[in-house]
């Protein structure tokens, strides 16, 4: 674990100072006069892991030579929205552990977790209203609607074993990659000059960075889905197996199912749906050879990371760009 921490520290060295300021801004937003809220926000503060999305805002800003006085606030806002989505997501998934600590729904209850997610989300937007331009509010409002729509779509496709890969990716892009894309786009677009908050459509660099973030985020979600299926909760640091419990059919399973015999298909469906099965993901792993599905999903994630890396060609060489380059391997290599 400490090896991973020191690797992250090394990777984020080009933005270490900004990350520190970003964390101070974030912590200030988690303060509240209600002792109950304060207790919960302090708890959620412990969810802060890699802070990848905030780091992407700052790295893209730095690498594109567009770092402004407001990027640290923007990064804190993105991270707060991410925290709010995690708190809500754990309710939806009935998850128990996140980043090695009890989920809010587990330590308190579902109602509290929904309210706390709303609290974090409104604090994020409160802070965005203090920025010079409306760009951040606009982009993040659109991103959050897309993210919620992705979650809603996902819940309507539960137990759909014939979901196409295209549809699966559409959902993953909306629920996860959208915030990565927005983080990178804001890194490139927020500027001290632009008080009007307009989106320059011809801003090629910002568009490339948005695509970089989306592709990286999609790869992240595909790997996350593999880990949910076969990862060890102790190593991953959060509840695993919840996708199978909830009827979410993810890429490795979709791939296996598409070419399986009728008998195997029935077996897969039964494991997902029959009453009385404990630890469905474990059961699936024991009964079905998931390796070809996992390999396929991994290859797809690698393809997306390769494409994301090509987007960085528009940036000049710099320590921040070098870090962006290594984040791809980091996403593919993660097993915690
Ligand atoms: C990953 O899901 C997806 C998310 C973390 C996004 C969840 C978004 C919502 C629940 C909407 C929240 C809306 C607002 C306004 C705060 P996953 O279950 O595959 O990932 P996991 O393994 O990290 O749980
Ligand atoms: Mg989840």
mmCIF file of C-alpha atoms and ligand atoms in Angstrom:
data_model
loop_
_atom_site.group_PDB
_atom_site.id
_atom_site.type_symbol
_atom_site.label_atom_id
_atom_site.label_comp_id
_atom_site.label_asym_id
_atom_site.label_seq_id
_atom_site.Cartn_x
_atom_site.Cartn_y
_atom_site.Cartn_z
ATOM 1 C CA UNK A 1 0.000 0.000 0.000
ATOM 2 C CA UNK A 2 2.698 2.499 0.953
ATOM 3 C CA UNK A 3 4.426 1.615 -2.318
ATOM 4 C CA UNK A 4 1.311 2.763 -4.190
ATOM 5 C CA UNK A 5 1.133 5.968 -2.122
ATOM 6 C CA UNK A 6 4.726 6.840 -2.891
ATOM 7 C CA UNK A 7 4.135 6.097 -6.589
ATOM 8 C CA UNK A 8 1.129 8.467 -6.552
ATOM 9 C CA UNK A 9 3.172 11.106 -4.747
ATOM 10 C CA UNK A 10 5.914 10.779 -7.344
ATOM 11 C CA UNK A 11 3.421 10.996 -10.216
ATOM 12 C CA UNK A 12 1.718 14.074 -8.803
ATOM 13 C CA UNK A 13 4.963 15.912 -8.000
ATOM 14 C CA UNK A 14 4.433 18.490 -10.798
ATOM 15 C CA UNK A 15 1.196 19.629 -9.106
ATOM 16 C CA UNK A 16 2.010 18.818 -5.463
ATOM 17 C CA UNK A 17 1.616 22.440 -4.283
ATOM 18 C CA UNK A 18 -1.696 22.877 -6.104
ATOM 19 C CA UNK A 19 -3.026 19.590 -4.723
ATOM 20 C CA UNK A 20 -2.262 20.820 -1.220
ATOM 21 C CA UNK A 21 -4.157 24.055 -1.810
ATOM 22 C CA UNK A 22 -6.970 22.106 -3.482
ATOM 23 C CA UNK A 23 -7.253 19.928 -0.357
ATOM 24 C CA UNK A 24 -7.446 23.013 1.862
ATOM 25 C CA UNK A 25 -10.263 24.405 -0.293
ATOM 26 C CA UNK A 26 -12.005 21.026 -0.139
ATOM 27 C CA UNK A 27 -11.624 20.686 3.622
ATOM 28 C CA UNK A 28 -13.021 24.200 4.136
ATOM 29 C CA UNK A 29 -16.144 23.158 2.207
ATOM 30 C CA UNK A 30 -16.619 20.111 4.429
ATOM 31 C CA UNK A 31 -16.940 22.274 7.552
ATOM 32 C CA UNK A 32 -20.432 22.786 8.951
ATOM 33 C CA UNK A 33 -21.881 24.100 12.186
ATOM 34 C CA UNK A 34 -24.046 21.010 12.600
ATOM 35 C CA UNK A 35 -22.027 18.479 14.658
ATOM 36 C CA UNK A 36 -23.836 15.628 12.901
ATOM 37 C CA UNK A 37 -22.953 16.937 9.452
ATOM 38 C CA UNK A 38 -19.401 17.658 10.569
ATOM 39 C CA UNK A 39 -19.033 14.100 11.825
ATOM 40 C CA UNK A 40 -20.207 12.770 8.459
ATOM 41 C CA UNK A 41 -18.141 15.061 6.276
ATOM 42 C CA UNK A 42 -15.045 14.152 8.314
ATOM 43 C CA UNK A 43 -15.886 10.528 7.664
ATOM 44 C CA UNK A 44 -16.341 11.130 3.936
ATOM 45 C CA UNK A 45 -13.056 13.050 3.883
ATOM 46 C CA UNK A 46 -11.475 9.659 4.501
ATOM 47 C CA UNK A 47 -12.851 8.446 1.127
ATOM 48 C CA UNK A 48 -10.286 10.696 -0.519
ATOM 49 C CA UNK A 49 -8.056 8.283 -2.315
ATOM 50 C CA UNK A 50 -6.112 9.023 -5.441
ATOM 51 C CA UNK A 51 -8.087 12.224 -6.110
ATOM 52 C CA UNK A 52 -7.518 11.414 -9.741
ATOM 53 C CA UNK A 53 -10.207 13.728 -11.084
ATOM 54 C CA UNK A 54 -8.918 16.765 -9.195
ATOM 55 C CA UNK A 55 -5.386 15.874 -10.274
ATOM 56 C CA UNK A 56 -6.521 15.709 -13.910
ATOM 57 C CA UNK A 57 -7.912 19.267 -13.740
ATOM 58 C CA UNK A 58 -4.582 20.531 -12.422
ATOM 59 C CA UNK A 59 -2.339 18.401 -14.637
ATOM 60 C CA UNK A 60 -4.153 19.369 -17.821
ATOM 61 C CA UNK A 61 -4.094 23.042 -16.792
ATOM 62 C CA UNK A 62 -0.369 22.815 -16.142
ATOM 63 C CA UNK A 63 0.503 20.740 -19.212
ATOM 64 C CA UNK A 64 -1.478 22.966 -21.547
ATOM 65 C CA UNK A 65 0.121 26.124 -20.155
ATOM 66 C CA UNK A 66 -3.318 27.418 -19.204
ATOM 67 C CA UNK A 67 -3.139 27.256 -15.421
ATOM 68 C CA UNK A 68 -5.283 30.029 -13.942
ATOM 69 C CA UNK A 69 -5.845 31.393 -10.447
ATOM 70 C CA UNK A 70 -9.121 29.421 -10.195
ATOM 71 C CA UNK A 71 -8.009 25.936 -11.185
ATOM 72 C CA UNK A 72 -7.540 24.766 -7.584
ATOM 73 C CA UNK A 73 -11.160 25.702 -6.787
ATOM 74 C CA UNK A 74 -12.342 23.967 -9.950
ATOM 75 C CA UNK A 75 -10.399 20.840 -8.957
ATOM 76 C CA UNK A 76 -11.963 20.904 -5.453
ATOM 77 C CA UNK A 77 -15.451 21.281 -6.984
ATOM 78 C CA UNK A 78 -14.891 18.284 -9.281
ATOM 79 C CA UNK A 79 -13.640 16.215 -6.341
ATOM 80 C CA UNK A 80 -16.678 17.205 -4.220
ATOM 81 C CA UNK A 81 -19.081 16.204 -6.960
ATOM 82 C CA UNK A 82 -17.219 12.918 -7.225
ATOM 83 C CA UNK A 83 -17.564 12.380 -3.456
ATOM 84 C CA UNK A 84 -21.306 13.123 -3.641
ATOM 85 C CA UNK A 85 -21.752 10.563 -6.422
ATOM 86 C CA UNK A 86 -19.844 7.925 -4.440
ATOM 87 C CA UNK A 87 -22.043 8.457 -1.381
ATOM 88 C CA UNK A 88 -25.183 8.064 -3.517
ATOM 89 C CA UNK A 89 -23.737 5.189 -5.515
ATOM 90 C CA UNK A 90 -23.053 3.188 -2.365
ATOM 91 C CA UNK A 91 -26.724 3.493 -1.438
ATOM 92 C CA UNK A 92 -27.757 2.247 -4.878
ATOM 93 C CA UNK A 93 -25.291 -0.643 -4.688
ATOM 94 C CA UNK A 94 -25.975 -1.495 -1.038
ATOM 95 C CA UNK A 95 -22.183 -1.320 -0.622
ATOM 96 C CA UNK A 96 -20.565 -1.625 2.790
ATOM 97 C CA UNK A 97 -16.960 -0.523 2.370
ATOM 98 C CA UNK A 98 -15.385 2.259 0.325
ATOM 99 C CA UNK A 99 -11.687 3.052 0.428
ATOM 100 C CA UNK A 100 -11.333 0.763 3.404
ATOM 101 C CA UNK A 101 -13.811 2.663 5.556
ATOM 102 C CA UNK A 102 -17.515 2.021 6.140
ATOM 103 C CA UNK A 103 -19.803 3.576 3.520
ATOM 104 C CA UNK A 104 -22.085 6.339 4.840
ATOM 105 C CA UNK A 105 -25.139 4.113 4.291
ATOM 106 C CA UNK A 106 -23.454 1.411 6.339
ATOM 107 C CA UNK A 107 -22.174 3.566 9.202
ATOM 108 C CA UNK A 108 -25.417 5.604 9.339
ATOM 109 C CA UNK A 109 -28.259 4.691 6.976
ATOM 110 C CA UNK A 110 -29.565 5.188 3.434
ATOM 111 C CA UNK A 111 -31.582 8.308 4.240
ATOM 112 C CA UNK A 112 -28.574 9.991 5.816
ATOM 113 C CA UNK A 113 -26.357 9.031 2.897
ATOM 114 C CA UNK A 114 -28.749 10.551 0.354
ATOM 115 C CA UNK A 115 -28.891 13.774 2.345
ATOM 116 C CA UNK A 116 -25.144 13.902 2.791
ATOM 117 C CA UNK A 117 -24.640 13.362 -0.953
ATOM 118 C CA UNK A 118 -27.023 16.268 -1.578
ATOM 119 C CA UNK A 119 -25.115 18.362 0.951
ATOM 120 C CA UNK A 120 -21.780 17.727 -0.796
ATOM 121 C CA UNK A 121 -23.307 18.341 -4.189
ATOM 122 C CA UNK A 122 -24.829 21.670 -3.147
ATOM 123 C CA UNK A 123 -21.570 22.758 -1.517
ATOM 124 C CA UNK A 124 -19.801 22.023 -4.794
ATOM 125 C CA UNK A 125 -22.218 24.174 -6.765
ATOM 126 C CA UNK A 126 -22.127 26.876 -4.088
ATOM 127 C CA UNK A 127 -18.398 27.148 -4.593
ATOM 128 C CA UNK A 128 -18.754 27.187 -8.364
ATOM 129 C CA UNK A 129 -20.961 30.291 -8.137
ATOM 130 C CA UNK A 130 -17.973 32.147 -6.654
ATOM 131 C CA UNK A 131 -15.892 31.665 -9.793
ATOM 132 C CA UNK A 132 -15.467 34.479 -12.300
ATOM 133 C CA UNK A 133 -17.074 32.603 -15.134
ATOM 134 C CA UNK A 134 -20.124 30.336 -15.389
ATOM 135 C CA UNK A 135 -18.175 27.832 -17.413
ATOM 136 C CA UNK A 136 -17.528 25.431 -14.526
ATOM 137 C CA UNK A 137 -21.152 25.517 -13.294
ATOM 138 C CA UNK A 138 -22.463 25.003 -16.807
ATOM 139 C CA UNK A 139 -20.174 22.164 -17.726
ATOM 140 C CA UNK A 140 -20.557 20.377 -14.384
ATOM 141 C CA UNK A 141 -24.350 20.783 -14.349
ATOM 142 C CA UNK A 142 -24.501 19.173 -17.799
ATOM 143 C CA UNK A 143 -22.055 16.485 -16.671
ATOM 144 C CA UNK A 144 -24.033 15.645 -13.530
ATOM 145 C CA UNK A 145 -27.282 15.298 -15.495
ATOM 146 C CA UNK A 146 -25.486 12.984 -17.905
ATOM 147 C CA UNK A 147 -24.051 11.025 -15.002
ATOM 148 C CA UNK A 148 -27.484 10.614 -13.379
ATOM 149 C CA UNK A 149 -29.031 9.639 -16.723
ATOM 150 C CA UNK A 150 -26.304 6.991 -17.079
ATOM 151 C CA UNK A 151 -27.175 5.572 -13.664
ATOM 152 C CA UNK A 152 -30.885 5.600 -14.526
ATOM 153 C CA UNK A 153 -30.236 3.857 -17.854
ATOM 154 C CA UNK A 154 -28.081 1.307 -16.076
ATOM 155 C CA UNK A 155 -30.850 0.489 -13.639
ATOM 156 C CA UNK A 156 -33.267 -0.126 -16.527
ATOM 157 C CA UNK A 157 -30.815 -2.556 -18.164
ATOM 158 C CA UNK A 158 -30.309 -4.776 -15.137
ATOM 159 C CA UNK A 159 -30.393 -8.510 -15.931
ATOM 160 C CA UNK A 160 -30.133 -7.743 -19.649
ATOM 161 C CA UNK A 161 -27.638 -10.374 -20.804
ATOM 162 C CA UNK A 162 -27.994 -9.295 -24.396
ATOM 163 C CA UNK A 163 -26.987 -5.716 -23.789
ATOM 164 C CA UNK A 164 -24.695 -4.669 -26.649
ATOM 165 C CA UNK A 165 -21.145 -3.555 -25.920
ATOM 166 C CA UNK A 166 -22.067 -0.212 -27.450
ATOM 167 C CA UNK A 167 -24.897 0.273 -24.966
ATOM 168 C CA UNK A 168 -22.735 -0.905 -22.068
ATOM 169 C CA UNK A 169 -20.063 1.627 -23.032
ATOM 170 C CA UNK A 170 -22.644 4.353 -23.499
ATOM 171 C CA UNK A 171 -23.766 3.822 -19.897
ATOM 172 C CA UNK A 172 -20.195 3.664 -18.550
ATOM 173 C CA UNK A 173 -19.281 6.784 -20.469
ATOM 174 C CA UNK A 174 -22.228 8.650 -18.963
ATOM 175 C CA UNK A 175 -21.913 7.447 -15.379
ATOM 176 C CA UNK A 176 -18.124 7.543 -15.042
ATOM 177 C CA UNK A 177 -16.180 8.847 -18.035
ATOM 178 C CA UNK A 178 -18.222 12.059 -18.205
ATOM 179 C CA UNK A 179 -16.659 13.451 -15.021
ATOM 180 C CA UNK A 180 -13.162 12.516 -16.188
ATOM 181 C CA UNK A 181 -13.856 14.267 -19.482
ATOM 182 C CA UNK A 182 -15.221 17.346 -17.725
ATOM 183 C CA UNK A 183 -12.225 17.473 -15.358
ATOM 184 C CA UNK A 184 -9.803 17.501 -18.292
ATOM 185 C CA UNK A 185 -11.902 19.900 -20.330
ATOM 186 C CA UNK A 186 -12.063 22.358 -17.413
ATOM 187 C CA UNK A 187 -8.321 21.988 -16.966
ATOM 188 C CA UNK A 188 -7.918 23.275 -20.506
ATOM 189 C CA UNK A 189 -10.789 25.779 -20.658
ATOM 190 C CA UNK A 190 -10.900 27.707 -17.392
ATOM 191 C CA UNK A 191 -8.910 30.861 -17.815
ATOM 192 C CA UNK A 192 -8.255 34.137 -16.033
ATOM 193 C CA UNK A 193 -9.154 36.053 -19.180
ATOM 194 C CA UNK A 194 -12.499 34.498 -19.939
ATOM 195 C CA UNK A 195 -14.944 36.279 -17.670
ATOM 196 C CA UNK A 196 -17.901 35.567 -19.937
ATOM 197 C CA UNK A 197 -17.808 31.814 -19.534
ATOM 198 C CA UNK A 198 -18.412 31.079 -23.182
ATOM 199 C CA UNK A 199 -17.447 27.773 -24.717
ATOM 200 C CA UNK A 200 -15.104 28.322 -27.627
ATOM 201 C CA UNK A 201 -16.217 25.502 -29.925
ATOM 202 C CA UNK A 202 -13.060 25.739 -31.969
ATOM 203 C CA UNK A 203 -10.831 25.172 -28.962
ATOM 204 C CA UNK A 204 -9.115 22.083 -30.382
ATOM 205 C CA UNK A 205 -6.915 21.603 -27.360
ATOM 206 C CA UNK A 206 -9.868 21.624 -24.938
ATOM 207 C CA UNK A 207 -11.704 19.147 -27.165
ATOM 208 C CA UNK A 208 -8.699 16.835 -27.276
ATOM 209 C CA UNK A 209 -8.373 16.989 -23.492
ATOM 210 C CA UNK A 210 -12.090 16.218 -23.050
ATOM 211 C CA UNK A 211 -11.677 13.149 -25.285
ATOM 212 C CA UNK A 212 -8.536 12.144 -23.403
ATOM 213 C CA UNK A 213 -10.507 12.237 -20.123
ATOM 214 C CA UNK A 214 -13.513 10.370 -21.533
ATOM 215 C CA UNK A 215 -11.375 7.560 -22.949
ATOM 216 C CA UNK A 216 -9.340 7.265 -19.784
ATOM 217 C CA UNK A 217 -12.530 7.268 -17.689
ATOM 218 C CA UNK A 218 -14.128 4.582 -19.817
ATOM 219 C CA UNK A 219 -11.023 2.410 -19.460
ATOM 220 C CA UNK A 220 -11.148 3.064 -15.699
ATOM 221 C CA UNK A 221 -14.765 1.858 -15.491
ATOM 222 C CA UNK A 222 -14.060 -1.266 -17.557
ATOM 223 C CA UNK A 223 -11.189 -2.204 -15.243
ATOM 224 C CA UNK A 224 -13.406 -1.342 -12.251
ATOM 225 C CA UNK A 225 -16.034 -3.756 -13.552
ATOM 226 C CA UNK A 226 -13.403 -6.500 -13.908
ATOM 227 C CA UNK A 227 -12.285 -5.850 -10.324
ATOM 228 C CA UNK A 228 -15.871 -5.955 -9.084
ATOM 229 C CA UNK A 229 -16.162 -9.393 -10.644
ATOM 230 C CA UNK A 230 -12.889 -10.992 -9.607
ATOM 231 C CA UNK A 231 -11.105 -8.540 -7.311
ATOM 232 C CA UNK A 232 -10.363 -9.145 -3.673
ATOM 233 C CA UNK A 233 -12.243 -6.652 -1.449
ATOM 234 C CA UNK A 234 -9.227 -6.446 0.867
ATOM 235 C CA UNK A 235 -6.980 -5.361 -1.978
ATOM 236 C CA UNK A 236 -9.523 -3.282 -3.922
ATOM 237 C CA UNK A 237 -10.483 -1.509 -0.672
ATOM 238 C CA UNK A 238 -14.219 -1.447 -1.410
ATOM 239 C CA UNK A 239 -17.113 -3.875 -1.614
ATOM 240 C CA UNK A 240 -16.811 -6.148 -4.633
ATOM 241 C CA UNK A 241 -19.347 -8.451 -6.248
ATOM 242 C CA UNK A 242 -22.114 -5.851 -6.045
ATOM 243 C CA UNK A 243 -22.602 -5.782 -9.835
ATOM 244 C CA UNK A 244 -23.655 -9.429 -9.934
ATOM 245 C CA UNK A 245 -25.792 -8.978 -6.797
ATOM 246 C CA UNK A 246 -27.556 -6.020 -8.444
ATOM 247 C CA UNK A 247 -28.001 -7.627 -11.852
ATOM 248 C CA UNK A 248 -25.484 -5.403 -13.612
ATOM 249 C CA UNK A 249 -24.126 -7.378 -16.543
ATOM 250 C CA UNK A 250 -20.725 -5.922 -17.284
ATOM 251 C CA UNK A 251 -18.373 -6.321 -20.253
ATOM 252 C CA UNK A 252 -16.527 -9.519 -19.183
ATOM 253 C CA UNK A 253 -19.838 -11.332 -18.610
ATOM 254 C CA UNK A 254 -21.484 -9.897 -21.726
ATOM 255 C CA UNK A 255 -18.572 -11.167 -23.786
ATOM 256 C CA UNK A 256 -18.737 -14.675 -22.298
ATOM 257 C CA UNK A 257 -22.515 -14.784 -22.608
ATOM 258 C CA UNK A 258 -22.510 -13.750 -26.268
ATOM 259 C CA UNK A 259 -20.575 -16.835 -27.366
ATOM 260 C CA UNK A 260 -21.671 -19.304 -24.664
ATOM 261 C CA UNK A 261 -23.708 -22.472 -25.185
ATOM 262 C CA UNK A 262 -27.364 -22.394 -24.183
ATOM 263 C CA UNK A 263 -26.479 -24.473 -21.134
ATOM 264 C CA UNK A 264 -23.821 -21.982 -19.969
ATOM 265 C CA UNK A 265 -26.169 -19.091 -20.615
ATOM 266 C CA UNK A 266 -28.803 -20.687 -18.403
ATOM 267 C CA UNK A 267 -26.176 -21.277 -15.743
ATOM 268 C CA UNK A 268 -25.098 -17.601 -15.835
ATOM 269 C CA UNK A 269 -28.674 -16.334 -15.667
ATOM 270 C CA UNK A 270 -29.444 -18.686 -12.770
ATOM 271 C CA UNK A 271 -26.449 -17.470 -10.770
ATOM 272 C CA UNK A 272 -27.608 -13.876 -11.218
ATOM 273 C CA UNK A 273 -31.254 -14.508 -10.423
ATOM 274 C CA UNK A 274 -32.026 -17.655 -8.432
ATOM 275 C CA UNK A 275 -33.195 -17.135 -4.864
ATOM 276 C CA UNK A 276 -30.991 -18.174 -2.011
ATOM 277 C CA UNK A 277 -27.582 -17.890 -3.707
ATOM 278 C CA UNK A 278 -25.029 -16.307 -1.405
ATOM 279 C CA UNK A 279 -22.061 -14.408 -2.877
ATOM 280 C CA UNK A 280 -23.186 -14.563 -6.475
ATOM 281 C CA UNK A 281 -19.941 -13.179 -7.957
ATOM 282 C CA UNK A 282 -17.944 -15.819 -6.131
ATOM 283 C CA UNK A 283 -20.321 -18.479 -7.408
ATOM 284 C CA UNK A 284 -20.003 -17.144 -10.952
ATOM 285 C CA UNK A 285 -16.199 -17.260 -10.731
ATOM 286 C CA UNK A 286 -16.270 -20.820 -9.457
ATOM 287 C CA UNK A 287 -18.723 -22.098 -12.070
ATOM 288 C CA UNK A 288 -17.803 -20.244 -15.255
ATOM 289 C CA UNK A 289 -14.441 -19.675 -16.930
ATOM 290 C CA UNK A 290 -14.433 -15.883 -16.927
ATOM 291 C CA UNK A 291 -10.854 -15.554 -18.230
ATOM 292 C CA UNK A 292 -11.762 -14.921 -21.905
ATOM 293 C CA UNK A 293 -14.226 -12.204 -20.863
ATOM 294 C CA UNK A 294 -11.702 -10.560 -18.577
ATOM 295 C CA UNK A 295 -9.032 -10.671 -21.290
ATOM 296 C CA UNK A 296 -11.416 -9.150 -23.786
ATOM 297 C CA UNK A 297 -12.402 -6.358 -21.389
ATOM 298 C CA UNK A 298 -8.788 -5.659 -20.558
ATOM 299 C CA UNK A 299 -7.857 -5.473 -24.238
ATOM 300 C CA UNK A 300 -10.666 -2.969 -24.780
ATOM 301 C CA UNK A 301 -9.440 -0.875 -21.831
ATOM 302 C CA UNK A 302 -5.916 -0.957 -23.277
ATOM 303 C CA UNK A 303 -7.212 0.162 -26.651
ATOM 304 C CA UNK A 304 -8.994 3.111 -25.011
ATOM 305 C CA UNK A 305 -5.904 4.078 -23.036
ATOM 306 C CA UNK A 306 -3.805 3.967 -26.239
ATOM 307 C CA UNK A 307 -6.284 6.255 -27.928
ATOM 308 C CA UNK A 308 -6.303 8.588 -24.910
ATOM 309 C CA UNK A 309 -2.507 8.753 -24.975
ATOM 310 C CA UNK A 310 -2.524 9.859 -28.612
ATOM 311 C CA UNK A 311 -4.642 12.870 -27.605
ATOM 312 C CA UNK A 312 -1.698 14.099 -25.547
ATOM 313 C CA UNK A 313 0.344 14.614 -28.717
ATOM 314 C CA UNK A 314 -1.047 18.156 -28.936
ATOM 315 C CA UNK A 315 0.773 19.082 -25.703
ATOM 316 C CA UNK A 316 4.434 20.069 -25.499
ATOM 317 C CA UNK A 317 6.714 17.913 -23.379
ATOM 318 C CA UNK A 318 6.647 18.831 -19.666
ATOM 319 C CA UNK A 319 6.639 17.062 -16.275
ATOM 320 C CA UNK A 320 2.821 17.425 -16.125
ATOM 321 C CA UNK A 321 2.413 15.859 -19.573
ATOM 322 C CA UNK A 322 4.714 13.009 -18.547
ATOM 323 C CA UNK A 323 2.448 12.378 -15.545
ATOM 324 C CA UNK A 324 -0.625 12.389 -17.785
ATOM 325 C CA UNK A 325 1.166 9.829 -19.950
ATOM 326 C CA UNK A 326 1.741 7.518 -16.969
ATOM 327 C CA UNK A 327 -1.825 7.750 -15.675
ATOM 328 C CA UNK A 328 -2.886 5.320 -18.412
ATOM 329 C CA UNK A 329 -0.637 2.556 -17.056
ATOM 330 C CA UNK A 330 -1.843 3.427 -13.600
ATOM 331 C CA UNK A 331 -5.492 2.948 -14.619
ATOM 332 C CA UNK A 332 -4.701 -0.355 -16.342
ATOM 333 C CA UNK A 333 -2.484 -1.635 -13.573
ATOM 334 C CA UNK A 334 -4.671 -0.876 -10.593
ATOM 335 C CA UNK A 335 -5.798 -3.700 -8.378
ATOM 336 C CA UNK A 336 -6.543 -1.823 -5.202
HETATM 337 C C1 LIG B 1 -19.510 4.137 -10.650
HETATM 338 O O1 LIG B 1 -20.334 3.102 -10.289
HETATM 339 C C2 LIG B 1 -20.406 5.299 -10.903
HETATM 340 C C3 LIG B 1 -20.495 6.349 -10.120
HETATM 341 C C4 LIG B 1 -19.629 6.479 -8.926
HETATM 342 C C5 LIG B 1 -21.493 7.416 -10.426
HETATM 343 C C6 LIG B 1 -22.678 7.290 -9.538
HETATM 344 C C7 LIG B 1 -23.624 8.435 -9.699
HETATM 345 C C8 LIG B 1 -24.780 8.581 -9.050
HETATM 346 C C9 LIG B 1 -25.272 7.532 -8.118
HETATM 347 C C10 LIG B 1 -25.588 9.837 -9.225
HETATM 348 C C11 LIG B 1 -25.290 10.786 -8.087
HETATM 349 C C12 LIG B 1 -25.881 12.101 -8.320
HETATM 350 C C13 LIG B 1 -25.596 13.232 -7.623
HETATM 351 C C14 LIG B 1 -26.310 14.453 -8.009
HETATM 352 C C15 LIG B 1 -24.659 13.329 -6.516
HETATM 353 P P1 LIG B 1 -19.824 1.677 -9.858
HETATM 354 O O2 LIG B 1 -20.848 1.175 -8.897
HETATM 355 O O3 LIG B 1 -19.531 0.835 -11.029
HETATM 356 O O4 LIG B 1 -18.437 1.988 -9.139
HETATM 357 P P2 LIG B 1 -17.904 1.595 -7.708
HETATM 358 O O5 LIG B 1 -17.279 0.257 -7.922
HETATM 359 O O6 LIG B 1 -16.870 2.627 -7.356
HETATM 360 O O7 LIG B 1 -19.031 1.530 -6.750
HETATM 361 MG MG1 LIG B 2 -20.856 1.299 -7.000
#
